Each structure stands twice: as C-alpha cells, then as structure tokens.
mmCIF file with all atom_site columns, C-alpha atoms in Angstrom:
data_model
loop_
_atom_site.group_PDB
_atom_site.id
_atom_site.type_symbol
_atom_site.label_atom_id
_atom_site.label_alt_id
_atom_site.label_comp_id
_atom_site.label_asym_id
_atom_site.label_entity_id
_atom_site.label_seq_id
_atom_site.pdbx_PDB_ins_code
_atom_site.Cartn_x
_atom_site.Cartn_y
_atom_site.Cartn_z
_atom_site.occupancy
_atom_site.B_iso_or_equiv
_atom_site.pdbx_formal_charge
_atom_site.auth_seq_id
_atom_site.auth_comp_id
_atom_site.auth_asym_id
_atom_site.auth_atom_id
_atom_site.pdbx_PDB_model_num
ATOM 1  C CA . MET A 1 1  ? -193.707 105.638 38.297 1.00 73.00 ? 108 MET A CA 1
ATOM 2  C CA . SER A 1 2  ? -191.875 107.824 40.836 1.00 74.00 ? 109 SER A CA 1
ATOM 3  C CA . GLN A 1 3  ? -189.996 106.471 43.756 1.00 70.00 ? 110 GLN A CA 1
ATOM 4  C CA . GLU A 1 4  ? -192.737 107.843 46.062 1.00 74.00 ? 111 GLU A CA 1
ATOM 5  C CA . ASP A 1 5  ? -195.422 106.147 44.061 1.00 80.00 ? 112 ASP A CA 1
ATOM 6  C CA . GLN A 1 6  ? -193.438 102.775 44.195 1.00 79.00 ? 113 GLN A CA 1
ATOM 7  C CA . MET A 1 7  ? -193.042 103.100 47.890 1.00 77.00 ? 114 MET A CA 1
ATOM 8  C CA . GLU A 1 8  ? -196.775 103.829 48.338 1.00 83.00 ? 115 GLU A CA 1
ATOM 9  C CA . THR A 1 9  ? -197.551 100.661 46.217 1.00 88.00 ? 116 THR A CA 1
ATOM 10 C CA . LEU A 1 10 ? -195.197 98.534  48.339 1.00 83.00 ? 117 LEU A CA 1
ATOM 11 C CA . ILE A 1 11 ? -196.665 99.779  51.565 1.00 84.00 ? 118 ILE A CA 1
ATOM 12 C CA . THR A 1 12 ? -200.218 99.126  50.328 1.00 88.00 ? 119 THR A CA 1
ATOM 13 C CA . GLN A 1 13 ? -199.296 95.692  49.243 1.00 90.00 ? 120 GLN A CA 1
ATOM 14 C CA . THR A 1 14 ? -197.731 95.093  52.709 1.00 87.00 ? 121 THR A CA 1
ATOM 15 C CA . ILE A 1 15 ? -200.801 96.421  54.435 1.00 88.00 ? 122 ILE A CA 1
ATOM 16 C CA . ASN A 1 16 ? -203.130 94.163  52.331 1.00 91.00 ? 123 ASN A CA 1
ATOM 17 C CA . GLY A 1 17 ? -200.844 91.182  53.123 1.00 90.00 ? 124 GLY A CA 1
ATOM 18 C CA . ALA A 1 18 ? -201.122 92.000  56.821 1.00 89.00 ? 125 ALA A CA 1
ATOM 19 C CA . ILE A 1 19 ? -204.829 92.416  56.574 1.00 91.00 ? 126 ILE A CA 1
ATOM 20 C CA . ALA A 1 20 ? -205.157 89.020  54.851 1.00 93.00 ? 127 ALA A CA 1
ATOM 21 C CA . THR A 1 21 ? -203.637 87.448  58.100 1.00 91.00 ? 128 THR A CA 1
ATOM 22 C CA . ILE A 1 22 ? -206.311 88.795  60.429 1.00 93.00 ? 129 ILE A CA 1
ATOM 23 C CA . PRO A 1 23 ? -208.685 85.786  60.300 1.00 94.00 ? 130 PRO A CA 1
ATOM 24 C CA . ALA A 1 24 ? -205.783 83.279  60.832 1.00 95.00 ? 131 ALA A CA 1
ATOM 25 C CA . TYR A 1 25 ? -204.507 85.286  63.764 1.00 93.00 ? 132 TYR A CA 1
ATOM 26 C CA . LEU A 1 26 ? -207.935 85.535  65.472 1.00 94.00 ? 133 LEU A CA 1
ATOM 27 C CA . GLU A 1 27 ? -208.486 81.880  64.971 1.00 95.00 ? 134 GLU A CA 1
ATOM 28 C CA . GLU A 1 28 ? -204.940 80.934  66.312 1.00 95.00 ? 135 GLU A CA 1
ATOM 29 C CA . ILE A 1 29 ? -205.580 83.136  69.363 1.00 94.00 ? 136 ILE A CA 1
ATOM 30 C CA . LYS A 1 30 ? -208.974 81.351  69.990 1.00 92.00 ? 137 LYS A CA 1
ATOM 31 C CA . GLU A 1 31 ? -207.396 77.873  69.637 1.00 95.00 ? 138 GLU A CA 1
ATOM 32 C CA . LYS A 1 32 ? -204.358 78.708  71.801 1.00 95.00 ? 139 LYS A CA 1
ATOM 33 C CA . LYS A 1 33 ? -206.016 80.810  74.310 1.00 89.00 ? 140 LYS A CA 1
ATOM 34 C CA . GLU A 1 34 ? -204.468 79.028  77.252 1.00 92.00 ? 141 GLU A CA 1
ATOM 35 C CA . THR A 1 35 ? -200.935 79.273  75.920 1.00 95.00 ? 142 THR A CA 1
ATOM 36 C CA . LEU A 1 36 ? -201.133 82.894  74.605 1.00 92.00 ? 143 LEU A CA 1
ATOM 37 C CA . LYS A 1 37 ? -203.103 84.351  77.483 1.00 93.00 ? 144 LYS A CA 1
ATOM 38 C CA . VAL A 1 38 ? -204.286 87.133  75.301 1.00 93.00 ? 145 VAL A CA 1
ATOM 39 C CA . GLU A 1 39 ? -207.183 89.091  76.962 1.00 93.00 ? 146 GLU A CA 1
ATOM 40 C CA . GLU A 1 40 ? -208.214 91.230  74.043 1.00 95.00 ? 147 GLU A CA 1
ATOM 41 C CA . PRO A 1 41 ? -207.597 89.257  70.856 1.00 95.00 ? 148 PRO A CA 1
ATOM 42 C CA . LYS A 1 42 ? -208.798 91.978  68.433 1.00 95.00 ? 149 LYS A CA 1
ATOM 43 C CA . GLU A 1 43 ? -206.530 94.603  70.111 1.00 96.00 ? 150 GLU A CA 1
ATOM 44 C CA . PHE A 1 44 ? -203.558 92.024  69.962 1.00 94.00 ? 151 PHE A CA 1
ATOM 45 C CA . VAL A 1 45 ? -204.308 91.322  66.218 1.00 95.00 ? 152 VAL A CA 1
ATOM 46 C CA . TYR A 1 46 ? -204.387 95.144  65.614 1.00 96.00 ? 153 TYR A CA 1
ATOM 47 C CA . GLY A 1 47 ? -201.027 95.452  67.128 1.00 95.00 ? 154 GLY A CA 1
ATOM 48 C CA . VAL A 1 48 ? -199.640 92.706  65.066 1.00 93.00 ? 155 VAL A CA 1
ATOM 49 C CA . VAL A 1 49 ? -200.954 93.983  61.797 1.00 92.00 ? 156 VAL A CA 1
ATOM 50 C CA . MET A 1 50 ? -199.690 97.555  62.575 1.00 93.00 ? 157 MET A CA 1
ATOM 51 C CA . GLY A 1 51 ? -196.299 96.151  63.686 1.00 92.00 ? 158 GLY A CA 1
ATOM 52 C CA . MET A 1 52 ? -196.054 94.224  60.427 1.00 90.00 ? 159 MET A CA 1
ATOM 53 C CA . ALA A 1 53 ? -196.982 97.305  58.363 1.00 88.00 ? 160 ALA A CA 1
ATOM 54 C CA . LEU A 1 54 ? -194.519 99.525  60.201 1.00 88.00 ? 161 LEU A CA 1
ATOM 55 C CA . GLY A 1 55 ? -191.784 96.814  60.287 1.00 88.00 ? 162 GLY A CA 1
ATOM 56 C CA . MET A 1 56 ? -192.010 96.050  56.643 1.00 84.00 ? 163 MET A CA 1
ATOM 57 C CA . SER A 1 57 ? -192.113 99.669  55.747 1.00 81.00 ? 164 SER A CA 1
ATOM 58 C CA . GLY A 1 58 ? -189.114 100.335 57.787 1.00 79.00 ? 165 GLY A CA 1
ATOM 59 C CA . ALA A 1 59 ? -187.311 97.518  55.974 1.00 82.00 ? 166 ALA A CA 1
ATOM 60 C CA . ILE A 1 60 ? -188.343 99.031  52.504 1.00 77.00 ? 167 ILE A CA 1
ATOM 61 C CA . LEU A 1 61 ? -187.027 102.429 53.616 1.00 76.00 ? 168 LEU A CA 1
ATOM 62 C CA . SER A 1 62 ? -183.702 100.894 54.797 1.00 77.00 ? 169 SER A CA 1
ATOM 63 C CA . ALA A 1 63 ? -183.223 99.025  51.518 1.00 79.00 ? 170 ALA A CA 1
ATOM 64 C CA . GLN A 1 64 ? -182.948 102.376 49.706 1.00 72.00 ? 171 GLN A CA 1
ATOM 65 C CA . LYS A 1 65 ? -179.390 103.616 48.537 1.00 70.00 ? 172 LYS A CA 1
ATOM 66 C CA . GLU A 1 66 ? -179.602 106.501 50.921 1.00 77.00 ? 173 GLU A CA 1
ATOM 67 C CA . MET A 1 67 ? -180.480 106.620 54.541 1.00 80.00 ? 174 MET A CA 1
ATOM 68 C CA . PRO A 1 68 ? -184.091 107.596 55.019 1.00 77.00 ? 175 PRO A CA 1
ATOM 69 C CA . THR A 1 69 ? -184.671 111.088 56.300 1.00 81.00 ? 176 THR A CA 1
ATOM 70 C CA . ALA A 1 70 ? -187.025 112.007 59.152 1.00 85.00 ? 177 ALA A CA 1
ATOM 71 C CA . GLU A 1 71 ? -189.306 113.268 56.435 1.00 86.00 ? 178 GLU A CA 1
ATOM 72 C CA . ASP A 1 72 ? -189.259 109.920 54.504 1.00 80.00 ? 179 ASP A CA 1
ATOM 73 C CA . GLN A 1 73 ? -190.112 108.222 57.721 1.00 83.00 ? 180 GLN A CA 1
ATOM 74 C CA . MET A 1 74 ? -193.005 110.500 58.410 1.00 88.00 ? 181 MET A CA 1
ATOM 75 C CA . LYS A 1 75 ? -194.318 110.000 54.855 1.00 86.00 ? 182 LYS A CA 1
ATOM 76 C CA . VAL A 1 76 ? -194.317 106.316 55.272 1.00 85.00 ? 183 VAL A CA 1
ATOM 77 C CA . ARG A 1 77 ? -196.079 106.581 58.729 1.00 89.00 ? 184 ARG A CA 1
ATOM 78 C CA . ASP A 1 78 ? -198.647 108.893 57.148 1.00 91.00 ? 185 ASP A CA 1
ATOM 79 C CA . LEU A 1 79 ? -199.238 106.282 54.360 1.00 88.00 ? 186 LEU A CA 1
ATOM 80 C CA . ILE A 1 80 ? -199.685 103.562 56.966 1.00 90.00 ? 187 ILE A CA 1
ATOM 81 C CA . TYR A 1 81 ? -201.899 105.679 59.270 1.00 92.00 ? 188 TYR A CA 1
ATOM 82 C CA . LYS A 1 82 ? -204.311 106.578 56.436 1.00 91.00 ? 189 LYS A CA 1
ATOM 83 C CA . HIS A 1 83 ? -205.092 102.741 56.303 1.00 92.00 ? 190 HIS A CA 1
ATOM 84 C CA . ILE A 1 84 ? -205.945 102.607 59.975 1.00 94.00 ? 191 ILE A CA 1
ATOM 85 C CA . PRO A 1 85 ? -209.740 102.922 59.557 1.00 95.00 ? 192 PRO A CA 1
ATOM 86 C CA . GLU A 1 86 ? -209.643 100.007 56.969 1.00 93.00 ? 193 GLU A CA 1
ATOM 87 C CA . ILE A 1 87 ? -207.587 97.898  59.218 1.00 94.00 ? 194 ILE A CA 1
ATOM 88 C CA . ARG A 1 88 ? -209.744 98.532  62.332 1.00 95.00 ? 195 ARG A CA 1
ATOM 89 C CA . GLU A 1 89 ? -212.868 97.812  60.357 1.00 95.00 ? 196 GLU A CA 1
ATOM 90 C CA . ARG A 1 90 ? -211.578 94.464  59.178 1.00 92.00 ? 197 ARG A CA 1
ATOM 91 C CA . ILE A 1 91 ? -210.652 93.468  62.693 1.00 94.00 ? 198 ILE A CA 1
ATOM 92 C CA . PHE A 1 92 ? -213.484 94.988  64.798 1.00 94.00 ? 199 PHE A CA 1
ATOM 93 C CA . SER A 1 93 ? -216.455 94.616  62.605 1.00 90.00 ? 200 SER A CA 1
#
C-alpha cells in the first residue's frame, strides 16, 4: 500500500469516527441547550465534524518525516471534501 493510500485510509477512518459522533453531539446540544446556546445544532455539529476531520488530518500530515507541502495539504483537503455530501446527509437528513 502506497503512502498516499495509507493516508487516504487514515483520513477515511477519521471521518467515519467523526460521523459516528453525530448522534451524540446532537443529543448533547439538545440536553444542554441553555448552557451551549447553539441556535443551529445541525450546522454546529457539521462544523465540529469538519473540524475533527481537518484537525486529525493535519496531525497525520505533521507526523510525517518531512514537512507537508502545500500540495500534500491540498490532497488531504480534497480527500476530506469528497466526503462532505455523506457528512451532510448524515447530519441533515
């Protein structure tokens, strides 16, 4: 398996893990509405999931032996962005 394939696998696993947290986040926002004061829970959770995906992917890139290039960072974003329809469907449907 190439390094790019390994990275895609790790990113996909990260996104799947983030997607798995969606119901728990939505429930927590509902339960702690007064404390959190979130007006759009689904948009908030979308931001959390995307932040988790981008943050973990950034950590994966940083753990490489060499500094990630701008091209590496764009590849990672492209991998994440191709999952956006799935993420949005899981949150908004």
